[in-house]
Amino acid sequence: MTELNNIALKILEKGKGILAADESTGTMTKRLEGVNVISTPENRLLFRETLFSSSCMTKCIGGVILYDETIKQKNSKKIMIPELISKMGSYPGIKVDTGAKVLSGSPDEKITEGLDGLRERLKEYYQLGAKFTKWRGVYNISKNFPSKLSIHANANALARYSALVQECNMVPIVEPEVLMDGDHSADECYQKTSEVIKKCFEELILHKVDLKGIILKPNMILAGNKSNNKISGDEVAKLTLKCLKNSVPSEVPGIAFLSGGQSEKEATENLNLINKYNNTNFIMSYSYGRALQQSALKFWSKNIQNIEGTQKVFNHRAKMNTLAAQGKWSKDLEI
Ligand code: 13P
């Protein structure tokens, strides 16, 4: 199992983080149509290939999470996408859940599906070059949510998934995302996120998952996006660290945050503060989707053949986050 620990550490070494480019075709279509680009397999590939061949891949991006469509595609030079990512010095990974569906018994909540046939799909992804995987459980906060049922059911699925992934020699990213949608306070986010993460580890341990061979991908502790009581970046960092220190076992090598709807700069600034105050032994890095791609996508959409210009925008964002993952970012480095 030291092999999995090595992969996890390598993905997050020296401020490197993860590019989450695993949007399902439905989500990617929304993103592309949002910037007036038609969502075809060719256009989805062109944007993603542009990012994956950027120079920041070598020093900033330790791993890329792909979607099923992309891991099976070849780039314009006929190189398989996982091979391209490996050549750039990064690890290819794959999202293996099949999405969040209505949770029977609590229909306003979601349970993530994808366990049926997972062992066979994992073998295929491993053959295609995947070194790590992702599964996202999703929880919303309101007076009665997340319910005990959703916390339990999603933790159980995350643990069953993780055990199967390690059996197939890949590193599972365990992603319990407590959403920022709503008017809840940061304290409520802290309480619920702590409960969710603790339950995940209870189940991971029960399922004999080697905690040294996983990466945790949590949300930061934030007030809801409709809350009137937003907290400062300093408070976000301190609450996030307190939550993780109290709920994550020390064997876990690394934590890579999702951005969850924060703006690009907010996600960078908060990560930087987390690293400035980091009083844990965990590596604290990023596994951003929107907060790494937003500006690059906007730029690219104006001229989808402007590869170099798009890469410049993406390189900058990746560099800023890699600095933040070492507590070395400052506002004046932004352009
Ligand atoms: P965001 O950073 O856009 O939240 O995406 C991360 C992710 O992988 C969600 O599952």
Short mmCIF file of C-alpha atoms and ligand atoms in Angstrom, two decimals:
data_model
loop_
_atom_site.label_atom_id
_atom_site.label_comp_id
_atom_site.label_asym_id
_atom_site.label_seq_id
_atom_site.Cartn_x
_atom_site.Cartn_y
_atom_site.Cartn_z
CA MET A 1 0.00 0.00 0.00
CA THR A 2 3.02 2.33 0.16
CA GLU A 3 2.57 2.59 -3.59
CA LEU A 4 -0.79 4.33 -3.14
CA ASN A 5 0.64 6.59 -0.46
CA ASN A 6 3.43 7.54 -2.88
CA ILE A 7 0.97 8.38 -5.63
CA ALA A 8 -1.14 10.53 -3.27
CA LEU A 9 1.96 12.39 -2.09
CA LYS A 10 3.27 12.83 -5.61
CA ILE A 11 -0.03 14.33 -6.82
CA LEU A 12 0.16 16.96 -4.07
CA GLU A 13 3.93 17.50 -3.84
CA LYS A 14 5.47 20.99 -3.75
CA GLY A 15 2.22 22.91 -3.90
CA LYS A 16 0.84 20.90 -6.79
CA GLY A 17 -2.91 20.47 -6.99
CA ILE A 18 -5.56 18.72 -9.04
CA LEU A 19 -7.44 19.97 -12.08
CA ALA A 20 -11.03 18.70 -11.88
CA ALA A 21 -11.96 18.44 -15.55
CA ASP A 22 -14.49 15.67 -14.98
CA GLU A 23 -17.70 17.54 -15.75
CA SER A 24 -20.30 15.15 -17.10
CA THR A 25 -21.40 15.84 -20.67
CA GLY A 26 -24.54 17.53 -19.31
CA THR A 27 -22.59 19.86 -17.02
CA MET A 28 -19.95 20.58 -19.66
CA THR A 29 -22.70 21.42 -22.15
CA LYS A 30 -24.09 23.99 -19.69
CA ARG A 31 -20.60 25.47 -19.21
CA LEU A 32 -19.93 25.69 -22.97
CA GLU A 33 -23.36 27.05 -23.85
CA GLY A 34 -22.89 29.59 -21.06
CA VAL A 35 -20.08 31.09 -23.17
CA ASN A 36 -21.84 30.51 -26.52
CA VAL A 37 -19.78 27.54 -27.70
CA ILE A 38 -21.62 24.53 -29.14
CA SER A 39 -21.06 21.42 -27.02
CA THR A 40 -19.72 18.77 -29.41
CA PRO A 41 -17.27 15.99 -28.48
CA GLU A 42 -14.68 17.87 -30.62
CA ASN A 43 -15.15 21.18 -28.79
CA ARG A 44 -15.13 19.53 -25.36
CA LEU A 45 -11.90 17.80 -26.34
CA LEU A 46 -10.33 20.93 -27.82
CA PHE A 47 -10.84 22.96 -24.64
CA ARG A 48 -9.63 20.18 -22.39
CA GLU A 49 -6.66 19.28 -24.58
CA THR A 50 -5.68 22.96 -24.55
CA LEU A 51 -5.54 22.88 -20.75
CA PHE A 52 -3.79 19.50 -20.54
CA SER A 53 -0.96 20.59 -22.81
CA SER A 54 -0.29 23.86 -20.94
CA SER A 55 3.15 24.41 -19.44
CA CYS A 56 1.78 24.67 -15.86
CA MET A 57 0.92 20.96 -15.98
CA THR A 58 4.53 20.06 -15.14
CA LYS A 59 5.01 22.16 -12.03
CA CYS A 60 1.50 22.95 -10.79
CA ILE A 61 -0.95 20.20 -11.73
CA GLY A 62 -0.19 16.87 -10.04
CA GLY A 63 -3.33 15.15 -11.30
CA VAL A 64 -6.24 15.66 -13.68
CA ILE A 65 -9.67 14.17 -13.05
CA LEU A 66 -11.22 13.09 -16.34
CA TYR A 67 -14.71 12.10 -17.39
CA ASP A 68 -15.42 8.79 -19.13
CA GLU A 69 -15.65 10.49 -22.54
CA THR A 70 -12.25 12.20 -22.24
CA ILE A 71 -10.20 9.28 -20.90
CA LYS A 72 -11.07 7.41 -24.11
CA GLN A 73 -10.28 10.28 -26.51
CA LYS A 74 -7.13 11.01 -28.53
CA ASN A 75 -5.79 14.51 -29.01
CA SER A 76 -5.18 16.17 -32.38
CA LYS A 77 -1.79 14.41 -32.61
CA LYS A 78 -3.49 11.03 -32.02
CA ILE A 79 -2.11 10.65 -28.51
CA MET A 80 -4.46 9.15 -25.93
CA ILE A 81 -5.44 11.80 -23.37
CA PRO A 82 -4.13 9.85 -20.33
CA GLU A 83 -0.80 9.47 -22.14
CA LEU A 84 -0.69 13.21 -22.90
CA ILE A 85 -1.28 13.98 -19.21
CA SER A 86 1.44 11.53 -18.12
CA LYS A 87 3.86 13.01 -20.66
CA MET A 88 3.25 16.45 -19.16
CA GLY A 89 4.39 15.02 -15.79
CA SER A 90 0.95 14.71 -14.22
CA TYR A 91 -1.28 11.76 -13.21
CA PRO A 92 -4.51 10.95 -15.03
CA GLY A 93 -7.53 10.23 -12.83
CA ILE A 94 -11.17 9.40 -13.48
CA LYS A 95 -14.55 10.24 -11.98
CA VAL A 96 -16.29 6.91 -11.41
CA ASP A 97 -19.60 7.78 -9.76
CA THR A 98 -22.62 7.99 -12.02
CA GLY A 99 -24.16 11.02 -10.36
CA ALA A 100 -26.35 12.02 -7.43
CA LYS A 101 -29.95 10.73 -7.53
CA VAL A 102 -32.99 11.25 -5.30
CA LEU A 103 -32.49 9.52 -1.95
CA SER A 104 -35.41 7.21 -1.29
CA GLY A 105 -36.62 7.88 2.27
CA SER A 106 -35.56 11.54 2.10
CA PRO A 107 -36.50 12.70 -1.40
CA ASP A 108 -35.17 16.25 -0.99
CA GLU A 109 -31.67 14.85 -0.58
CA LYS A 110 -29.32 12.98 -2.87
CA ILE A 111 -27.45 9.70 -2.86
CA THR A 112 -24.57 9.13 -5.24
CA GLU A 113 -24.86 6.05 -7.45
CA GLY A 114 -22.37 3.99 -9.42
CA LEU A 115 -21.41 0.96 -7.31
CA ASP A 116 -23.00 -1.65 -9.60
CA GLY A 117 -20.37 -2.99 -11.98
CA LEU A 118 -17.77 -0.65 -10.50
CA ARG A 119 -15.09 -3.34 -10.04
CA GLU A 120 -15.17 -4.08 -13.79
CA ARG A 121 -15.20 -0.41 -14.80
CA LEU A 122 -12.21 0.24 -12.54
CA LYS A 123 -10.20 -2.47 -14.28
CA GLU A 124 -10.91 -0.79 -17.62
CA TYR A 125 -9.89 2.67 -16.33
CA TYR A 126 -6.72 1.22 -14.82
CA GLN A 127 -5.85 -0.27 -18.21
CA LEU A 128 -6.44 3.15 -19.75
CA GLY A 129 -3.82 4.62 -17.40
CA ALA A 130 -5.83 6.02 -14.47
CA LYS A 131 -3.86 6.25 -11.23
CA PHE A 132 -6.59 7.73 -9.09
CA THR A 133 -10.36 8.13 -9.03
CA LYS A 134 -13.07 10.41 -7.71
CA TRP A 135 -16.51 9.90 -6.17
CA ARG A 136 -18.58 12.84 -4.93
CA GLY A 137 -21.23 12.63 -2.24
CA VAL A 138 -23.39 15.75 -2.01
CA TYR A 139 -25.22 17.20 0.99
CA ASN A 140 -27.32 20.32 1.36
CA ILE A 141 -27.73 22.31 4.55
CA SER A 142 -31.07 23.40 5.92
CA LYS A 143 -32.79 23.07 9.29
CA ASN A 144 -33.17 19.28 9.03
CA PHE A 145 -30.51 18.52 6.44
CA PRO A 146 -28.26 16.78 5.90
CA SER A 147 -30.31 14.03 7.56
CA LYS A 148 -28.75 11.12 9.41
CA LEU A 149 -29.94 8.96 6.52
CA SER A 150 -28.09 10.97 3.88
CA ILE A 151 -24.95 11.23 6.01
CA HIS A 152 -24.96 7.49 6.59
CA ALA A 153 -25.91 6.38 3.06
CA ASN A 154 -23.36 8.61 1.31
CA ALA A 155 -20.56 7.69 3.72
CA ASN A 156 -21.29 4.03 3.13
CA ALA A 157 -21.16 4.48 -0.65
CA LEU A 158 -17.90 6.49 -0.43
CA ALA A 159 -16.35 3.71 1.66
CA ARG A 160 -17.51 0.88 -0.62
CA TYR A 161 -16.17 2.82 -3.59
CA SER A 162 -12.82 3.50 -1.89
CA ALA A 163 -12.29 -0.14 -0.96
CA LEU A 164 -12.90 -1.25 -4.55
CA VAL A 165 -10.58 1.44 -5.92
CA GLN A 166 -7.71 0.46 -3.63
CA GLU A 167 -8.27 -3.20 -4.51
CA CYS A 168 -7.59 -2.10 -8.11
CA ASN A 169 -4.40 -0.22 -7.09
CA MET A 170 -5.64 3.31 -7.53
CA VAL A 171 -5.95 6.19 -5.06
CA PRO A 172 -9.56 7.11 -4.25
CA ILE A 173 -10.41 10.77 -3.85
CA VAL A 174 -13.10 10.86 -1.19
CA GLU A 175 -15.29 13.87 -1.85
CA PRO A 176 -18.08 14.66 0.59
CA GLU A 177 -19.32 18.06 -0.59
CA VAL A 178 -21.48 20.05 1.78
CA LEU A 179 -22.95 22.62 -0.60
CA MET A 180 -22.70 26.35 -0.03
CA ASP A 181 -26.24 26.94 -1.38
CA GLY A 182 -28.51 28.52 1.22
CA ASP A 183 -28.62 31.12 3.96
CA HIS A 184 -26.95 29.04 6.68
CA SER A 185 -24.20 30.43 8.89
CA ALA A 186 -20.57 29.38 8.80
CA ASP A 187 -21.10 27.76 12.21
CA GLU A 188 -23.82 25.55 10.76
CA CYS A 189 -21.49 24.65 7.89
CA TYR A 190 -18.81 23.79 10.44
CA GLN A 191 -21.16 21.55 12.47
CA LYS A 192 -22.62 19.71 9.49
CA THR A 193 -19.32 19.31 7.64
CA SER A 194 -17.70 17.90 10.79
CA GLU A 195 -20.52 15.38 11.19
CA VAL A 196 -20.33 14.37 7.52
CA ILE A 197 -16.54 13.91 7.50
CA LYS A 198 -16.48 11.98 10.78
CA LYS A 199 -19.10 9.57 9.44
CA CYS A 200 -17.10 9.09 6.24
CA PHE A 201 -14.02 8.05 8.19
CA GLU A 202 -16.05 5.75 10.43
CA GLU A 203 -17.23 3.92 7.29
CA LEU A 204 -13.83 4.02 5.55
CA ILE A 205 -12.26 2.36 8.58
CA LEU A 206 -15.07 -0.21 8.78
CA HIS A 207 -14.44 -1.08 5.12
CA LYS A 208 -10.70 -1.46 5.81
CA VAL A 209 -9.65 1.31 3.49
CA ASP A 210 -5.98 2.24 3.91
CA LEU A 211 -6.20 5.88 4.94
CA LYS A 212 -2.60 6.50 3.83
CA GLY A 213 -3.71 5.81 0.27
CA ILE A 214 -6.59 8.27 -0.11
CA ILE A 215 -6.98 12.00 -0.74
CA LEU A 216 -9.82 13.82 1.01
CA LYS A 217 -11.63 16.44 -1.06
CA PRO A 218 -13.80 18.52 1.25
CA ASN A 219 -15.49 21.90 1.07
CA MET A 220 -14.07 24.85 2.97
CA ILE A 221 -16.12 26.15 5.90
CA LEU A 222 -18.12 29.06 4.53
CA ALA A 223 -21.39 30.81 5.26
CA GLY A 224 -24.12 29.95 2.73
CA ASN A 225 -24.14 31.96 -0.51
CA LYS A 226 -27.44 33.61 0.56
CA SER A 227 -26.33 34.33 4.12
CA ASN A 228 -26.14 37.90 5.40
CA ASN A 229 -23.40 36.86 7.80
CA LYS A 230 -20.42 36.20 5.57
CA ILE A 231 -17.15 35.63 7.39
CA SER A 232 -13.65 36.87 6.57
CA GLY A 233 -10.99 34.80 4.82
CA ASP A 234 -9.12 34.53 8.12
CA GLU A 235 -12.19 33.04 9.77
CA VAL A 236 -12.78 30.66 6.83
CA ALA A 237 -9.21 29.40 7.19
CA LYS A 238 -9.36 28.99 10.96
CA LEU A 239 -12.75 27.23 10.98
CA THR A 240 -11.73 24.97 8.10
CA LEU A 241 -8.52 23.95 9.87
CA LYS A 242 -10.34 23.36 13.16
CA CYS A 243 -12.94 21.18 11.43
CA LEU A 244 -10.35 19.06 9.61
CA LYS A 245 -8.05 18.75 12.61
CA ASN A 246 -10.94 17.37 14.65
CA SER A 247 -12.44 15.06 12.08
CA VAL A 248 -9.69 13.68 9.81
CA PRO A 249 -7.42 10.84 11.05
CA SER A 250 -3.73 11.75 10.98
CA GLU A 251 -2.82 8.93 8.54
CA VAL A 252 -4.48 10.79 5.65
CA PRO A 253 -1.64 12.24 3.54
CA GLY A 254 -3.42 15.07 1.86
CA ILE A 255 -6.46 17.23 1.55
CA ALA A 256 -7.43 18.90 -1.74
CA PHE A 257 -10.32 21.34 -1.51
CA LEU A 258 -13.09 21.77 -4.03
CA SER A 259 -13.94 25.35 -4.96
CA GLY A 260 -17.70 24.82 -4.77
CA GLY A 261 -18.85 28.07 -6.38
CA GLN A 262 -16.30 30.44 -4.87
CA SER A 263 -14.83 32.92 -7.35
CA GLU A 264 -11.37 32.12 -8.67
CA LYS A 265 -9.65 34.70 -6.48
CA GLU A 266 -11.66 33.86 -3.38
CA ALA A 267 -10.74 30.17 -3.73
CA THR A 268 -7.07 31.10 -4.10
CA GLU A 269 -7.06 33.58 -1.23
CA ASN A 270 -8.81 31.18 1.15
CA LEU A 271 -6.42 28.35 0.26
CA ASN A 272 -3.49 30.65 0.88
CA LEU A 273 -4.81 31.60 4.33
CA ILE A 274 -5.44 27.94 5.18
CA ASN A 275 -1.80 27.23 4.41
CA LYS A 276 -0.58 30.27 6.33
CA TYR A 277 -2.34 29.05 9.45
CA ASN A 278 -1.93 25.33 8.82
CA ASN A 279 -1.29 23.77 12.23
CA THR A 280 -1.87 20.19 11.03
CA ASN A 281 0.40 17.67 9.33
CA PHE A 282 -1.88 17.45 6.32
CA ILE A 283 -0.87 18.81 2.94
CA MET A 284 -3.59 21.35 2.08
CA SER A 285 -3.99 21.85 -1.65
CA TYR A 286 -6.63 22.26 -4.32
CA SER A 287 -8.76 20.13 -6.60
CA TYR A 288 -10.62 22.88 -8.38
CA GLY A 289 -12.97 22.71 -11.31
CA ARG A 290 -14.58 26.09 -11.85
CA ALA A 291 -11.93 28.05 -9.91
CA LEU A 292 -9.23 26.82 -12.30
CA GLN A 293 -11.14 26.91 -15.56
CA GLN A 294 -13.53 29.87 -15.50
CA SER A 295 -11.27 32.61 -16.91
CA ALA A 296 -9.60 30.22 -19.35
CA LEU A 297 -12.99 29.08 -20.67
CA LYS A 298 -14.19 32.65 -21.07
CA PHE A 299 -11.03 33.62 -22.94
CA TRP A 300 -11.10 30.51 -25.13
CA SER A 301 -14.76 31.01 -26.08
CA LYS A 302 -13.89 34.26 -27.86
CA ASN A 303 -11.61 32.41 -30.27
CA ILE A 304 -11.42 28.66 -29.81
CA GLN A 305 -8.29 28.45 -31.97
CA ASN A 306 -6.34 30.76 -29.66
CA ILE A 307 -4.58 27.94 -27.84
CA GLU A 308 -1.59 29.93 -26.64
CA GLY A 309 -3.66 32.77 -25.19
CA THR A 310 -5.96 30.33 -23.39
CA GLN A 311 -3.00 28.45 -21.95
CA LYS A 312 -1.57 31.70 -20.64
CA VAL A 313 -4.74 32.39 -18.69
CA PHE A 314 -4.84 28.83 -17.33
CA ASN A 315 -1.12 28.85 -16.46
CA HIS A 316 -1.62 31.98 -14.38
CA ARG A 317 -4.52 30.53 -12.39
CA ALA A 318 -2.68 27.25 -11.76
CA LYS A 319 0.43 29.13 -10.66
CA MET A 320 -1.57 31.31 -8.25
CA ASN A 321 -3.14 28.25 -6.66
CA THR A 322 0.16 26.41 -6.40
CA LEU A 323 1.58 29.42 -4.57
CA ALA A 324 -1.51 29.45 -2.34
CA ALA A 325 -1.01 25.76 -1.57
CA GLN A 326 2.32 26.82 -0.04
CA GLY A 327 1.02 29.96 1.66
CA LYS A 328 3.09 32.07 -0.74
CA TRP A 329 0.36 33.84 -2.71
CA SER A 330 -0.33 37.55 -2.43
CA LYS A 331 -2.91 39.80 -4.08
CA ASP A 332 -0.36 41.83 -6.02
CA LEU A 333 0.65 38.72 -8.02
CA GLU A 334 -2.77 38.73 -9.67
CA ILE A 335 -3.15 40.34 -13.07
P1 13P B 1 -15.50 22.87 -8.24
O1 13P B 1 -14.11 23.25 -7.83
O2 13P B 1 -16.03 23.65 -9.42
O3 13P B 1 -16.45 22.85 -7.07
O4 13P B 1 -15.43 21.39 -8.80
C1 13P B 1 -14.73 20.46 -8.08
C2 13P B 1 -15.32 19.13 -8.29
O5 13P B 1 -14.65 18.24 -8.74
C3 13P B 1 -16.70 18.91 -7.89
O6 13P B 1 -16.97 17.55 -7.84
#
